[in-house]
CSV table of C-alpha atoms in Angstrom, one decimal:
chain,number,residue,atom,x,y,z
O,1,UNK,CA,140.8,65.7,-23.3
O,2,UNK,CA,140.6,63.0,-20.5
O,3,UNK,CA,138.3,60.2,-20.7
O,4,UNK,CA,136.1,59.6,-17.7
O,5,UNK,CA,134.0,57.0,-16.3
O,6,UNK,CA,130.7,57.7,-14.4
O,7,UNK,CA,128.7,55.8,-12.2
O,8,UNK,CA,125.7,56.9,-11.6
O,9,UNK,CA,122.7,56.0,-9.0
O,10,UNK,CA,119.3,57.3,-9.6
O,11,UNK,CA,116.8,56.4,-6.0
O,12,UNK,CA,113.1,56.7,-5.6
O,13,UNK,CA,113.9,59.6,-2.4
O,14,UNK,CA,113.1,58.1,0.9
O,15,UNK,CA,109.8,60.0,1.5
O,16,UNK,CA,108.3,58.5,-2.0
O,17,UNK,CA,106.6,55.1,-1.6
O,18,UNK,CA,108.6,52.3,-3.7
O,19,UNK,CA,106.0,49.5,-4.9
O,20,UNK,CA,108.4,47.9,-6.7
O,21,UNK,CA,110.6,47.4,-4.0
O,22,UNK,CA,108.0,47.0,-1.6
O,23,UNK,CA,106.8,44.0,-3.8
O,24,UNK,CA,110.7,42.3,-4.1
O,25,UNK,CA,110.6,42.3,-0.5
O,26,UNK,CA,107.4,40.3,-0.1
O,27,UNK,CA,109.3,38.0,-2.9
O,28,UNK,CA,112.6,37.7,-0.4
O,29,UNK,CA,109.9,36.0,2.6
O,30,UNK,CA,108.9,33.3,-0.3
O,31,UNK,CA,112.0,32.6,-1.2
O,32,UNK,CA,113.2,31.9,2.5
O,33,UNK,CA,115.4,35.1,2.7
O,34,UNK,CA,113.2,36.9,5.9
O,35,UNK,CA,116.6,38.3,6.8
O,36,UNK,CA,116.4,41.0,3.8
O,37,UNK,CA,114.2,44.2,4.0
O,38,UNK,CA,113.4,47.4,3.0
O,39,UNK,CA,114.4,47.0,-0.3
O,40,UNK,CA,114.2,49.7,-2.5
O,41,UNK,CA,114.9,49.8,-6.8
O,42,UNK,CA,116.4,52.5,-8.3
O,43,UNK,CA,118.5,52.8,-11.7
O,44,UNK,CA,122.0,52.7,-12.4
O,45,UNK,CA,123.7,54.6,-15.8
O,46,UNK,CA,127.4,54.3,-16.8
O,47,UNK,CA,128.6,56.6,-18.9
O,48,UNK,CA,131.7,58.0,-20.7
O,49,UNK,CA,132.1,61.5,-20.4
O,50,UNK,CA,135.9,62.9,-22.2
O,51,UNK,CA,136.6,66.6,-20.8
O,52,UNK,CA,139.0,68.9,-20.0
O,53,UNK,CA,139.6,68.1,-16.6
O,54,UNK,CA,137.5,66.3,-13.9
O,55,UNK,CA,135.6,69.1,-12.6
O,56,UNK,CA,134.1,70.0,-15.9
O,57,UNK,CA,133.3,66.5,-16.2
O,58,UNK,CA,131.4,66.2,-12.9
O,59,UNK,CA,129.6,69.6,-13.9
O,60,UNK,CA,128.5,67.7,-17.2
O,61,UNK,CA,127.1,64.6,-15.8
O,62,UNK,CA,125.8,66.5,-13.2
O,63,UNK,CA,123.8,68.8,-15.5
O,64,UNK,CA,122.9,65.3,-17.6
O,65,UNK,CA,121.5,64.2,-14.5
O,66,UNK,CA,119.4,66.8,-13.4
O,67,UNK,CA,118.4,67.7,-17.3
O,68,UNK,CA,117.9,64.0,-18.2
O,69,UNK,CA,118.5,60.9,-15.9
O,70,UNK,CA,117.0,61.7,-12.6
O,71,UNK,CA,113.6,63.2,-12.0
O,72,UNK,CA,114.4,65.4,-8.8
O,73,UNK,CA,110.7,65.5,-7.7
O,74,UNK,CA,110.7,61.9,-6.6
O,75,UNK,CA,114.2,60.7,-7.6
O,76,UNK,CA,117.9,61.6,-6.3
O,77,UNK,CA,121.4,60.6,-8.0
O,78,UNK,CA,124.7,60.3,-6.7
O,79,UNK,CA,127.6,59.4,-9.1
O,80,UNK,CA,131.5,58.8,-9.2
O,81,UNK,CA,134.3,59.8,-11.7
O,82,UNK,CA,136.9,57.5,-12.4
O,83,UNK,CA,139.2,58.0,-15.6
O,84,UNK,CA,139.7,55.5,-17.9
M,1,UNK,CA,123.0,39.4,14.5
M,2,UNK,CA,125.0,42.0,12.7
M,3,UNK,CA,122.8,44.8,10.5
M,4,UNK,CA,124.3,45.2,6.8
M,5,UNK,CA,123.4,47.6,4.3
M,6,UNK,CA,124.0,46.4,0.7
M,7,UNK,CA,124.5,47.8,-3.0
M,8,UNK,CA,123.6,46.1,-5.9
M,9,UNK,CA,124.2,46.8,-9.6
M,10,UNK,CA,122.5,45.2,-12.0
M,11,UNK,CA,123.7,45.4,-15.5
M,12,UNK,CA,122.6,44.5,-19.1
M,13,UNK,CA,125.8,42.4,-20.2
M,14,UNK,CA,128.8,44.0,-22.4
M,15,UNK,CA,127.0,41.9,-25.5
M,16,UNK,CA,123.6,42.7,-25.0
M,17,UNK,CA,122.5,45.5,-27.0
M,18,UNK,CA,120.8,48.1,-24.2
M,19,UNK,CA,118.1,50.0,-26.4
M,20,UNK,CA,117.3,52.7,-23.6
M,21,UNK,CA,120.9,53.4,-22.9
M,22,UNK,CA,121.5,53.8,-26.9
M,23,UNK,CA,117.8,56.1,-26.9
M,24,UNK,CA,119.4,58.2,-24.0
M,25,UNK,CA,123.2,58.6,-25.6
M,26,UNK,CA,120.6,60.2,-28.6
M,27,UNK,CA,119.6,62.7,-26.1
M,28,UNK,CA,122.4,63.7,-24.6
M,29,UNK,CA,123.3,65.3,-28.1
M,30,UNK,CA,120.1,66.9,-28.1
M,31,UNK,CA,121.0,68.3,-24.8
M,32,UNK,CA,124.1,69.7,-26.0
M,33,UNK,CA,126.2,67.2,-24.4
M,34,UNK,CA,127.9,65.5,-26.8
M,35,UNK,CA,130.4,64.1,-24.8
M,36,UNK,CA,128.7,62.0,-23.4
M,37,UNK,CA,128.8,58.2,-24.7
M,38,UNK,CA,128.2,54.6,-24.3
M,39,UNK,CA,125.5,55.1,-21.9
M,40,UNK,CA,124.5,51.9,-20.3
M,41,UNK,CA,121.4,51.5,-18.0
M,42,UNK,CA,120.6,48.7,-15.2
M,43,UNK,CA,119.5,49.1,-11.9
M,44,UNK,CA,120.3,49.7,-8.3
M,45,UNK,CA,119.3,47.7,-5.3
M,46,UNK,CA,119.6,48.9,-1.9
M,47,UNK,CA,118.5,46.5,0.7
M,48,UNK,CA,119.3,45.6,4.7
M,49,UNK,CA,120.3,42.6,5.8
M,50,UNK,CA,120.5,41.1,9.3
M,51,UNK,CA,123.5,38.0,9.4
M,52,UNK,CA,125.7,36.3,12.0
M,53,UNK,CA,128.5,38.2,9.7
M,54,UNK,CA,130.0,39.7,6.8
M,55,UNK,CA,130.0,36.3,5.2
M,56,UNK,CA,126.9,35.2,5.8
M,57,UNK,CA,125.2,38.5,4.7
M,58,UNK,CA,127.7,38.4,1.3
M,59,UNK,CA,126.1,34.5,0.7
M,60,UNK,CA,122.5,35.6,1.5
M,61,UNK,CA,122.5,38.9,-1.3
M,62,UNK,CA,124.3,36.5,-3.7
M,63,UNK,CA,121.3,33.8,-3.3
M,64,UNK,CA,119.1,37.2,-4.1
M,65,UNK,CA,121.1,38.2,-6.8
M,66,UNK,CA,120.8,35.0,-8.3
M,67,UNK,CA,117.2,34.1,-7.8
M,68,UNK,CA,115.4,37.0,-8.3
M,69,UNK,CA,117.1,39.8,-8.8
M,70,UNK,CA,119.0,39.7,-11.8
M,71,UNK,CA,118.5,37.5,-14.5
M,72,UNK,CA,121.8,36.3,-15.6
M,73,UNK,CA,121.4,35.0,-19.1
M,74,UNK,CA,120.9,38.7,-20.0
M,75,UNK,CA,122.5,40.5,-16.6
M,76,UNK,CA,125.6,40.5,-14.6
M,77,UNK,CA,125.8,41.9,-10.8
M,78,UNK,CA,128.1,43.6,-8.5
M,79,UNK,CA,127.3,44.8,-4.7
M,80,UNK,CA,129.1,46.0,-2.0
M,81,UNK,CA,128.4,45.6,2.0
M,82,UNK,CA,128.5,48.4,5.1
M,83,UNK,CA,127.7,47.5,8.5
M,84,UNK,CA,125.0,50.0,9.4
């Protein structure tokens, strides 16, 4: 078994309204950074995941995401293997 | 004025205790996916930024990072720029 590292990002999709990021922004004119927009806040999971070989692994997390992590109505993922 | 694009992670520290990451690791067995561990969980950032250059921009998402959006007595950061 091979030990792998995943990182994952989990993003509000681009169509769904982020308040939250919406509200940092505002936050970035009061703090004299006008340069930064569209901000948007999503999570980020690391995880270790041991299998067989990398493509089982990246099925697992993959099924983890869509099962658990992500909410594929108004979220997507993306994620990298590394092995550790 | 140059147009970046800019990932941020935002991560509970190695010796903070991550209660939600622990709670999810719980589930994965649940789910069958037992090899899964050591599941962490921050966030992700994604933000534009307009700068003179690669510099300037990497300064500017640092002074974010620092004032608002990570708090770094429990938190430690990582981004990564693309011109867009």
């Amino acid at each position: 078994m091979t030990k792998f590292q995943a990182e994952i990002d989990v993003m509000p999709k681009k169509e769904i309204l982020d308040p939250q990021g919406k509200a940092v922004t505002g936050s970035m004119k009061n703090l004299g950074l006008e340069e930064i927009h569209n901000i948007r806040i999503g999570k980020h999971i690391s995880l270790e995941i041991e299998a067989e070989n990398e493509d089982l692994a990246r099925q697992k997390v993959d099924q983890a995401c869509k099962s658990l992590l992500a909410n594929l109505i108004m979220e997507s993922y993306s994620f990298s293997l590394r092995t550790v």
